[in-house]
mmCIF file of C-alpha atoms in Angstrom:
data_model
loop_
_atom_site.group_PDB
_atom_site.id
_atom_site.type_symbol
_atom_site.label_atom_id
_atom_site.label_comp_id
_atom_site.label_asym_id
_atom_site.label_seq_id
_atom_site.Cartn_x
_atom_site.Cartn_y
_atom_site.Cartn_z
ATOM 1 C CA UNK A 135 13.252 17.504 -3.052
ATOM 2 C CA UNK A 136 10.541 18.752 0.070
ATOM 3 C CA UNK A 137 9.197 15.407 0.285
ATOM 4 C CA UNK A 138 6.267 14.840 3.106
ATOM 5 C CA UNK A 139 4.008 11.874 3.844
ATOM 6 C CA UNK A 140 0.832 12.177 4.831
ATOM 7 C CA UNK A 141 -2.583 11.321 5.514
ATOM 8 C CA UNK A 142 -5.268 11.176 2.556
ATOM 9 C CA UNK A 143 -7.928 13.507 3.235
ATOM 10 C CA UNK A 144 -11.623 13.235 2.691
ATOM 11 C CA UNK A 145 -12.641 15.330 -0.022
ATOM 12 C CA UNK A 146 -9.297 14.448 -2.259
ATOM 13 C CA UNK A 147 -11.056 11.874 -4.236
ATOM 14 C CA UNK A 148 -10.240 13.067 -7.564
ATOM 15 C CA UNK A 149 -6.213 12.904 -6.670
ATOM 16 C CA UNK A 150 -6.506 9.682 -5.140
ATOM 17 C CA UNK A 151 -8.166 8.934 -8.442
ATOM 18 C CA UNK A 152 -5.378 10.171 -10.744
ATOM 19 C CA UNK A 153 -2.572 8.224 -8.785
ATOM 20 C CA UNK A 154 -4.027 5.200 -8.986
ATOM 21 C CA UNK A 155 -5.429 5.791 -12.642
ATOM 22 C CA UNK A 156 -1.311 6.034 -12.880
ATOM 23 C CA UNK A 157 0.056 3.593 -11.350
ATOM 24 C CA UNK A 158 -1.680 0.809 -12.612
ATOM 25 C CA UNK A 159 -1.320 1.958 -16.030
ATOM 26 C CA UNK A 160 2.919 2.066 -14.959
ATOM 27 C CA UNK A 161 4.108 -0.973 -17.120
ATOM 28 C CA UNK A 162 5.055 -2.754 -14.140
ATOM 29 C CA UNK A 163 1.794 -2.909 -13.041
ATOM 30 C CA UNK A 164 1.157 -6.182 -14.381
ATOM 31 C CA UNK A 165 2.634 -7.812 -12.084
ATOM 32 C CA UNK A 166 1.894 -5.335 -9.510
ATOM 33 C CA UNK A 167 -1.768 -4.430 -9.338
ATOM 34 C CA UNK A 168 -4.772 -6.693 -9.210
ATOM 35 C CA UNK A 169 -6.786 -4.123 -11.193
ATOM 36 C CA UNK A 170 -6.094 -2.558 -14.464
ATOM 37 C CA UNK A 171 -6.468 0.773 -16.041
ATOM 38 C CA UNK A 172 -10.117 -0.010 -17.675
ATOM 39 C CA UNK A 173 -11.183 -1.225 -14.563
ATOM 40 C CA UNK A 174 -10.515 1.085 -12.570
ATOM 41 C CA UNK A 175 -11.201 4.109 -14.803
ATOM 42 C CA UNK A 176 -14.706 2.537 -14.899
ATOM 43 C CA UNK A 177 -15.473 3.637 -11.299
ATOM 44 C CA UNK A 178 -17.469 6.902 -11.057
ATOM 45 C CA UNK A 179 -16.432 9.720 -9.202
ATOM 46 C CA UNK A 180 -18.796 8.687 -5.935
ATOM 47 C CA UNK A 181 -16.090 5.307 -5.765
ATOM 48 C CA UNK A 182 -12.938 7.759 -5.256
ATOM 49 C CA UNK A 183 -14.823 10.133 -3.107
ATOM 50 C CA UNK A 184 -15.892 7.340 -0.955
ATOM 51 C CA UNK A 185 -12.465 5.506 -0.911
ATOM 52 C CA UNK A 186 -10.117 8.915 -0.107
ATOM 53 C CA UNK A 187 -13.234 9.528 2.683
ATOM 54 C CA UNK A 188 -12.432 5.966 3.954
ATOM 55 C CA UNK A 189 -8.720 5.823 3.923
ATOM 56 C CA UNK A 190 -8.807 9.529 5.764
ATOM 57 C CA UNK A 191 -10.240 8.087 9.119
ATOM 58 C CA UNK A 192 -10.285 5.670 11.367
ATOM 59 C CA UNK A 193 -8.696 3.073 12.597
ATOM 60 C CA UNK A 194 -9.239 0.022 9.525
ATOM 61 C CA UNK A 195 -7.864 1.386 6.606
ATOM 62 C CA UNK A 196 -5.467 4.348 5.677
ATOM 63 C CA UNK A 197 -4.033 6.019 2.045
ATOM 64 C CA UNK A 198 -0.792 7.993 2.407
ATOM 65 C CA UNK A 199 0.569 9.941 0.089
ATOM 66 C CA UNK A 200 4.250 11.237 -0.409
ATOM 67 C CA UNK A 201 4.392 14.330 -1.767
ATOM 68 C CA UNK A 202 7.026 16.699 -3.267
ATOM 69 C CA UNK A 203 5.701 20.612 -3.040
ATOM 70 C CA UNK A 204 1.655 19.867 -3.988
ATOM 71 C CA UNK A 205 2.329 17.017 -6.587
ATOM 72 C CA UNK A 206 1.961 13.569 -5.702
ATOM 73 C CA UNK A 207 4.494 11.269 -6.140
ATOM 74 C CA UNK A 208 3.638 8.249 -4.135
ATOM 75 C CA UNK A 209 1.475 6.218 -1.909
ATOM 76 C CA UNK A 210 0.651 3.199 -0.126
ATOM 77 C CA UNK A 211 -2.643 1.851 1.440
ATOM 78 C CA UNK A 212 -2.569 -0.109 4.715
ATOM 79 C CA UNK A 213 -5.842 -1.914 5.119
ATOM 80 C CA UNK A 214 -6.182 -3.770 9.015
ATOM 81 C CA UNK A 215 -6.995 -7.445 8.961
ATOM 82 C CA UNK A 216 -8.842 -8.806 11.892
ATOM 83 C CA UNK A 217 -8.097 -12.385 12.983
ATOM 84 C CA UNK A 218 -11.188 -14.465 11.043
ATOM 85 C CA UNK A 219 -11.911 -12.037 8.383
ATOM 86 C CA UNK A 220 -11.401 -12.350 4.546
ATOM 87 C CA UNK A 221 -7.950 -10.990 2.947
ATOM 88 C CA UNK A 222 -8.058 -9.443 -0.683
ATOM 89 C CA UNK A 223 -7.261 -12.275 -2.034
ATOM 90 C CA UNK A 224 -10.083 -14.741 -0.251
ATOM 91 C CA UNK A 225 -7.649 -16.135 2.343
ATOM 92 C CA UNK A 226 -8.566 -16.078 5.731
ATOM 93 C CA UNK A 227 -6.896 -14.429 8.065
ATOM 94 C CA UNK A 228 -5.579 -16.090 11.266
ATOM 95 C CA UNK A 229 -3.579 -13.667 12.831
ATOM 96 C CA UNK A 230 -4.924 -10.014 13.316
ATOM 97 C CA UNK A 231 -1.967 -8.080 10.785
ATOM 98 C CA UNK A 232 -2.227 -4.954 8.952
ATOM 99 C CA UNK A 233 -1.676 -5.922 5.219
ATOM 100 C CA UNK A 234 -0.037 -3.047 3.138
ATOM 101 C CA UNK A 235 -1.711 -3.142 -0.560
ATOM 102 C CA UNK A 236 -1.238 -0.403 -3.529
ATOM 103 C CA UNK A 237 2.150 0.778 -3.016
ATOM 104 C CA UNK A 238 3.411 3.080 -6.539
ATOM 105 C CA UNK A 239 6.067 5.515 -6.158
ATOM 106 C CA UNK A 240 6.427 7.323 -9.343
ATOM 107 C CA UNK A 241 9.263 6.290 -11.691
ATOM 108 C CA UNK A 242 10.747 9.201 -11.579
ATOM 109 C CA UNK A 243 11.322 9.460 -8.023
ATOM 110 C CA UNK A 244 12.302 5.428 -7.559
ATOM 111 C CA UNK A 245 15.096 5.310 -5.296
ATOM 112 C CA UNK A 246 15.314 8.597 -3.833
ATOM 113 C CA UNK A 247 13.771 7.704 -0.539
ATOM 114 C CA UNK A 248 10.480 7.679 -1.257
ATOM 115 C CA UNK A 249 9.139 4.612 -0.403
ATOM 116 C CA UNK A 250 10.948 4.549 3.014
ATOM 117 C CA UNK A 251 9.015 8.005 4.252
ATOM 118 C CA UNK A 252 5.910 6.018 2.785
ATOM 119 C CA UNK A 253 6.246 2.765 4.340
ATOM 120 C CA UNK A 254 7.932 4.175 7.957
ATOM 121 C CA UNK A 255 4.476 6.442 8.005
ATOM 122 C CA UNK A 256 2.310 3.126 7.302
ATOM 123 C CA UNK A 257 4.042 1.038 9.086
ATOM 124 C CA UNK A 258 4.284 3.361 12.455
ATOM 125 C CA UNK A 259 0.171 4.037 11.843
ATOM 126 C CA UNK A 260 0.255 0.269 12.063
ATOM 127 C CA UNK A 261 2.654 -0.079 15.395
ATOM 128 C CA UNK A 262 0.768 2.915 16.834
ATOM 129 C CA UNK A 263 -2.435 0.720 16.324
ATOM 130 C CA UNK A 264 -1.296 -1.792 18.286
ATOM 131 C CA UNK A 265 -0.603 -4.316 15.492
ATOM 132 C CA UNK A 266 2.561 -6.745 15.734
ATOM 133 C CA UNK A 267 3.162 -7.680 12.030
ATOM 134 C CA UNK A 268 2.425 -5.916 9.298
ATOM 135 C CA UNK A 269 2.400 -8.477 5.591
ATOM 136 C CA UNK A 270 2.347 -7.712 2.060
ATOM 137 C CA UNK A 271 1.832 -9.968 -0.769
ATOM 138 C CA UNK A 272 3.957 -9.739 -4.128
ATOM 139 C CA UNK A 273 4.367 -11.313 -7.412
ATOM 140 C CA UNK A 274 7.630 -14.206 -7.248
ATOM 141 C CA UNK A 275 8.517 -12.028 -10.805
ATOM 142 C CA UNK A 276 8.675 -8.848 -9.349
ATOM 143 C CA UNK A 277 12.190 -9.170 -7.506
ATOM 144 C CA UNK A 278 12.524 -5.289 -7.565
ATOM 145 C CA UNK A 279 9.736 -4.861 -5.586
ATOM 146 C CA UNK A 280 11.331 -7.731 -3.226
ATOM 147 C CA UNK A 281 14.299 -6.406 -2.889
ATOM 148 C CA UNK A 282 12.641 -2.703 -1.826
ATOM 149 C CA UNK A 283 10.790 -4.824 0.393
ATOM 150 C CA UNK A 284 13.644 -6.877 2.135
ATOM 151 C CA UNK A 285 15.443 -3.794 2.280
ATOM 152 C CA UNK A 286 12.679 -2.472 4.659
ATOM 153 C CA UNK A 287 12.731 -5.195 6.933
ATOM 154 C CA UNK A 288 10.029 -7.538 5.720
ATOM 155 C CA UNK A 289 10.819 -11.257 5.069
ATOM 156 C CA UNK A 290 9.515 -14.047 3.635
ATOM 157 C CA UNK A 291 7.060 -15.290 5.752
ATOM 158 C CA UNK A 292 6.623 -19.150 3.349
ATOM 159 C CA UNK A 293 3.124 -17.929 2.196
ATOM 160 C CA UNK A 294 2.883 -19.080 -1.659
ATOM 161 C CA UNK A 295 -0.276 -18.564 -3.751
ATOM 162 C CA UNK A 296 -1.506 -18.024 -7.254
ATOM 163 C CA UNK A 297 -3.256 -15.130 -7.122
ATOM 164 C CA UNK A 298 -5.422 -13.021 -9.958
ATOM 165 C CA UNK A 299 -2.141 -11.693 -11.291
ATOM 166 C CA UNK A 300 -0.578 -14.844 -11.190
ATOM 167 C CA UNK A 301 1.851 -16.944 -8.930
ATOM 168 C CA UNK A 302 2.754 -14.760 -5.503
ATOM 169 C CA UNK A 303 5.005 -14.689 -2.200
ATOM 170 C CA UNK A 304 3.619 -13.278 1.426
ATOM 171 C CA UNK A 305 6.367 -11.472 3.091
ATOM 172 C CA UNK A 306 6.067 -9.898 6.708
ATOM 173 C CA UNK A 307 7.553 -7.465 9.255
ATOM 174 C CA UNK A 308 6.622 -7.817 12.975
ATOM 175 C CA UNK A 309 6.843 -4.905 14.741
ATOM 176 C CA UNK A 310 7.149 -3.213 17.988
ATOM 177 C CA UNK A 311 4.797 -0.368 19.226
ATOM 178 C CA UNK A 312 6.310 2.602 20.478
ATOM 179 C CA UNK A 313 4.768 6.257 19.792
ATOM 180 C CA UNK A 314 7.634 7.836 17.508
ATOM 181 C CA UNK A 315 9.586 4.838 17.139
ATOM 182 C CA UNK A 316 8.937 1.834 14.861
ATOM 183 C CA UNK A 317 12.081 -1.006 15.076
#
């Protein structure tokens, strides 16, 4: 496999469209999503050209993709929290974090290292940024997912909720900032 991580770019709306069309139609997405596949196949073609323009600059929010050759076989969105704004879920925020939202690798390719490329990308765009924690949210059910998560350093960090998809965990990984190197 020639897997790379990178960037989304501006005008890939229609890609960033099929992957997520995907993934939350994946059967684990029930407990992994906060959308489903009606929902978001609802959106018109403007939405996805407006969110791949969005997550391909700047410094608040940021799509990667893992990909093997030209097809697409992963990603994860990081989306930076400022201390006193709103989370995705309606929580307020009182610690500036990055929150990592809309990870899917591809069945296929579970376990062969793709998630690590994706998450040591978002997570050094995070570092790089200045940020000192980086937090996720994830079902209690959905102990794979934990387990991928624990594996990549993040731990529980005693946030409990019931969320849209029902009853979750907050889990967290503070970080250290240095260009190249993320501990």
């Amino acid at each position: 496999m020639s897997l790379g991580v990178r960037r989304v770019r501006a005008d890939e709306g229609a890609r960033v469209k099929a992957l997520r069309l995907e993934a939350v139609a994946d059967p684990d997405a029930a407990i992994a999503f906060l959308s489903t596949p009606e929902q978001e196949a609802a959106h018109d073609d403007t939405f996805w050209d407006d969110r791949a323009a969005n997550s391909a600059r700047g410094d608040d929010v940021a799509q990667f993709i893992a990909e093997n050759g030209d097809e697409w076989v992963g990603t994860v969105t990081v989306l930076r929290r400022p201390s006193g704004s709103t989370d995705h879920h309606g929580h307020v925020v009182s610690t500036t974090r990055a929150d990592i939202v809309g990870v899917y690798v591809r069945p296929s390719e579970r376990g062969s290292g793709v998630i690590d490329a994706l998450f040591e990308t978002a997570v050094g765009w995070a570092a790089d940024l200045g940020d000192s924690t980086v937090s996720l949210d994830v079902h209690t059910d959905n102990l794979r997912a934990q387990a991928a998560y624990r594996r990549l350093g993040f731990i529980d960090d005693g946030r409990r909720f019931t969320g849209s998809i029902g009853p979750e965990m907050g889990m967290a990984r503070e970080l250290t900032a240095q260009r190249g190197r993320i501990s």
